[in-house]
XYZ file of C-alpha atoms in Angstrom:
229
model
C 97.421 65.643 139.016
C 97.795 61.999 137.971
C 100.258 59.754 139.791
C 102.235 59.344 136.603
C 102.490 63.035 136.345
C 103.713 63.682 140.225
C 106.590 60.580 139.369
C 107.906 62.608 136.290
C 108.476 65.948 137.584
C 109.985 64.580 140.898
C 112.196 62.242 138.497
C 112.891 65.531 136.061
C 113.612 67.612 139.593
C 116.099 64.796 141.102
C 117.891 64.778 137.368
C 118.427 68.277 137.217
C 119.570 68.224 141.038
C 121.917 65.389 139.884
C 123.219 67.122 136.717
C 123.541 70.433 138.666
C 125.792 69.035 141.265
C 127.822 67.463 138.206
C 128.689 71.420 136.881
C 128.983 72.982 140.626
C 125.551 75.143 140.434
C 122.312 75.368 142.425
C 118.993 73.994 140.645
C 117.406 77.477 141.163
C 119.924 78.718 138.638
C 118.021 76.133 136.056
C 114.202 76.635 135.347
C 112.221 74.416 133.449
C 109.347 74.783 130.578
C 106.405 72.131 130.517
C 106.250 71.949 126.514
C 103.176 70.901 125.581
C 102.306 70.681 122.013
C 102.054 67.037 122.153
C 99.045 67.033 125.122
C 95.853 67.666 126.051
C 94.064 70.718 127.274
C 93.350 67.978 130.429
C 97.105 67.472 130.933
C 97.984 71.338 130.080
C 95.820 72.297 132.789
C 97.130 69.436 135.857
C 100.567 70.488 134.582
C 100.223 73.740 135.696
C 98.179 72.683 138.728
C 101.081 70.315 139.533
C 103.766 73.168 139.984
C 104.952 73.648 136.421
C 104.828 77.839 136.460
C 106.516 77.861 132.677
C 104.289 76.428 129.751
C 106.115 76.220 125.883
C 104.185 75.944 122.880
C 105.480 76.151 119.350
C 102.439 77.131 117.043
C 99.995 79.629 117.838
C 96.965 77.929 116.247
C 97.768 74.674 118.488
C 98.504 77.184 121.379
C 95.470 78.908 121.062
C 93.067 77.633 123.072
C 95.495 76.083 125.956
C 95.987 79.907 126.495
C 92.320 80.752 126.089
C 91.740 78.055 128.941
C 94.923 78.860 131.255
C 96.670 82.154 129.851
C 96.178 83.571 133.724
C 97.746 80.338 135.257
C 101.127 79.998 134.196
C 103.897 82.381 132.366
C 103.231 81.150 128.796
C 106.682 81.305 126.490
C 106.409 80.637 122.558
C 109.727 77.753 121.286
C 108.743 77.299 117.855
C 109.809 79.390 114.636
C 107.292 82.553 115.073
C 105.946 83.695 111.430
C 105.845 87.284 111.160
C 101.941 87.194 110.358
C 101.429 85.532 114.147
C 103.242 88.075 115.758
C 99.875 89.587 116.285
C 98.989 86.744 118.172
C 102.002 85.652 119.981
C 103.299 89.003 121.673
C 101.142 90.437 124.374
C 100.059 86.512 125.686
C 103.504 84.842 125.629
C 106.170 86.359 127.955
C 108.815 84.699 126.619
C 109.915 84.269 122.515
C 112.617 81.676 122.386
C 112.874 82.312 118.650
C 114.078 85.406 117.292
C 116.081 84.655 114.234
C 115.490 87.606 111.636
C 115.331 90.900 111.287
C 111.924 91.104 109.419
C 110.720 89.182 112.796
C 112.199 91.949 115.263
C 110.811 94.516 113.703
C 107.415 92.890 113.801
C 107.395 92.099 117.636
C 109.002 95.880 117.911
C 105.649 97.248 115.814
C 103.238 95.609 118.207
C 104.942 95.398 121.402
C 105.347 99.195 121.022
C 101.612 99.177 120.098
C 100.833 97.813 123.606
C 103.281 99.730 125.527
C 105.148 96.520 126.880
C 108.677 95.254 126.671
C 109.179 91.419 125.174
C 112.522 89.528 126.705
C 113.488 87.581 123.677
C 116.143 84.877 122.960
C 118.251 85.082 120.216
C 118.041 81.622 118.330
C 121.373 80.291 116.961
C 122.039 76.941 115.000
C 124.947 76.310 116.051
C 125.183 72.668 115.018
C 124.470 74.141 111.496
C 121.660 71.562 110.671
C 119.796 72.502 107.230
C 117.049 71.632 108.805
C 117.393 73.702 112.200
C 115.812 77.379 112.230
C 118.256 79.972 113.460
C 121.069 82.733 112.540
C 124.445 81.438 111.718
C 125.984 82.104 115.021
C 128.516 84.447 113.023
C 125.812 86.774 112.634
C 125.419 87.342 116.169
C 127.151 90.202 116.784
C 125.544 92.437 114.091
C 122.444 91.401 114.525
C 122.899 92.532 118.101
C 123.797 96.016 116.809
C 120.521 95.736 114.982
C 118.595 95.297 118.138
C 119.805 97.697 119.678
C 117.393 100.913 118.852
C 114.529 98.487 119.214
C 113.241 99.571 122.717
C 110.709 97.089 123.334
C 112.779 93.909 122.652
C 115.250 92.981 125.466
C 117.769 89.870 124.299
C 117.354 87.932 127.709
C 119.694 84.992 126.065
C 120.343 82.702 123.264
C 118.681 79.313 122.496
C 119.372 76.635 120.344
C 118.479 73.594 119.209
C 120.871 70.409 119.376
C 120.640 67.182 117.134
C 118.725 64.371 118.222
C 121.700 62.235 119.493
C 121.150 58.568 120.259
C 124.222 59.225 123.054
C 123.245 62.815 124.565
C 126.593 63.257 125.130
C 127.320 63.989 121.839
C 125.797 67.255 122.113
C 128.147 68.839 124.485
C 129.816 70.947 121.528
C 126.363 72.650 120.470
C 125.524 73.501 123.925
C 129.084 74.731 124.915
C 128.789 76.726 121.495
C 125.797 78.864 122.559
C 127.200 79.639 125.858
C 130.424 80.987 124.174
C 128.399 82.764 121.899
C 126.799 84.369 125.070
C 129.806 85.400 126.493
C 131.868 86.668 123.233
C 128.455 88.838 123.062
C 128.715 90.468 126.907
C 132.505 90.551 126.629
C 132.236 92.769 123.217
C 129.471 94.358 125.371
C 127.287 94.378 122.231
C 124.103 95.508 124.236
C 124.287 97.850 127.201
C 122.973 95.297 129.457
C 124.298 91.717 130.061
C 122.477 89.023 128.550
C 122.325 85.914 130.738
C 119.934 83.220 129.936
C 120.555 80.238 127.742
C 117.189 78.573 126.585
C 118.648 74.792 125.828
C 118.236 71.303 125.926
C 115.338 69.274 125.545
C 113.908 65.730 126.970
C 116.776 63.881 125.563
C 119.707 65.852 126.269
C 119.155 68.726 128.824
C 121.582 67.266 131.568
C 124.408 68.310 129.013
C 122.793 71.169 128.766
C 122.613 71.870 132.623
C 126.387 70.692 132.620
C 126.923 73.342 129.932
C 125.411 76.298 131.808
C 121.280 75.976 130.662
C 118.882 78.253 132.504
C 116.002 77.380 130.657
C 115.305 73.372 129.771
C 112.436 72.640 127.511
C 110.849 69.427 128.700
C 108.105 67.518 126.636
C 108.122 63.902 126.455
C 109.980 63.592 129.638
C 107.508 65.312 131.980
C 104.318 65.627 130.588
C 104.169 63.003 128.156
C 103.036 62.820 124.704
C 99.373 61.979 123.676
C-alpha cells in the first residue's frame, strides 16, 4: 500500500468519524465502497490489501478482469446502470446491485439468480433529484414496484440508492439524500415487503458527509480514496 493510499483512507475514516458524530451515530453503522473504475488493476489490488473489504464497479467489461484478478479478496458490489444482457455476468460475482431500476431488469437477475440457487440483496435506485440525466424510478413508483418484487424469491431489496447532483457546495444536496431516506421509511411504514429494508447506498466523494448526516450506510468513494488514474 502506497503512503498516499494509507493518508486517504485514514483521512476518509476521520471524516466519516467527524460527520457521524455530527448526526449522533456510530461509524460502524456507515460502510464504505472503494469505487474503482477510474484505477488500476495495481491500485485495485493494494486497495483491498489496505483494508477496503467493499470494491464498486459500474461496467462489467471494465470490471472484468479486476474480478478475474481479486473476485476472492473483497465483496465485489456493481453501482452503475446494469443492462439486462450483463446480468449474466454481473449476478453470481457481485454481491451487491446498487441499481435496480426496472422491471425488465428484476426479472432478469430473478431468471439467473434462481438458475444458481442464490439470493441477490439489491438496492432499489431512485432519482430523486429528478435529473434527465440520472438513471432511476421516479421515487413515486416505489411503492408498486415493491409489490412487484415481491413474488421474486431470489431478489431481497436491502435499501435504496441514489444519486445526488454534483454540487459545488455539498450542502446543497441535503434534500436528495433526506428524500431517499423518507422514501425508505414511507416503504417499511406501508410495510410494502415482509421484511424491513434498511440500507441506504448514498453519497459519493464530494458529498457523502451529508449523506452520513442524512442516515447513509453505504458511501461510494472514488476520487477521494483511491484516486483517479
Amino acid at each position: 500500500m502506497t503512503v498516499e493510499l494509507k493518508e486517504r483512507i485514514e483521512e476518509v475514516r476521520k471524516r466519516i468519524a467527524t460527520a457521524c458524530a455530527r448526526a449522533g451515530r456510530s461509524p460502524e453503522e456507515v460502510r464504505v465502497i472503494a469505487v474503482t473504475k477510474y484505477v488500476s488493476l495495481e491500485t485495485t489490488g493494494q486497495a483491498l490489501r489496505s483494508g477496503l473489504t467493499d470494491v464498486g464497479e459500474n461496467r462489467w467489461q471494465d470490471a472484468a478482469a479486476k474480478w478475474e484478478a481479486f473476485g476472492s479478496e473483497g465483496v465485489w458490489h456493481f453501482i452503475g446502470h446494469l443492462q439486462t444482457n450483463k446480468v449474466k455476468d454481473v449476478v453470481g460475482r457481485f454481491a451487491y446491485i446498487h441499481s435496480l431500476d426496472r422491471l425488465s431488469l428484476a426479472k432478469e437477475i430473478e431468471k439467473k439468480a434462481s438458475a444458481l440457487g442464490i439470493e441477490v440483496p439489491c438496492f432499489i435506485q431512485l432519482n430523486v433529484s429528478g435529473e434527465e440525466t440520472k438513471y432511476g424510478l421516479e421515487p413515486g413508483e416505489l411503492l408498486d414496484f415493491a409489490v412487484e418484487l415481491r413474488s421474486m424469491k431470489h431478489i431481497r431489496v436491502t435499501g435504496l440508492m441514489t444519486m445526488a447532483p454534483y454540487e459545488a457546495e455539498p450542502e446543497a444536496t441535503r434534500p436528495v439524500f433526506r428524500g431517499l431516506r423518507e422514501w425508505r421509511d414511507r416503504l417499511n411504514r406501508e410495510a410494502v415487503l415482509d421484511y424491513e429494508v434498511t440500507g441506504l447506498s448514498m453519497g459519493m466523494s464530494n458529498d457523502f458527509e451529508v449523506a452520513i448526516e442524512e442516515g447513509a450506510t453505504w458511501v461510494r468513494l472514488g476520487s477521494v480514496l483511491v484516486g483517479k488514474e
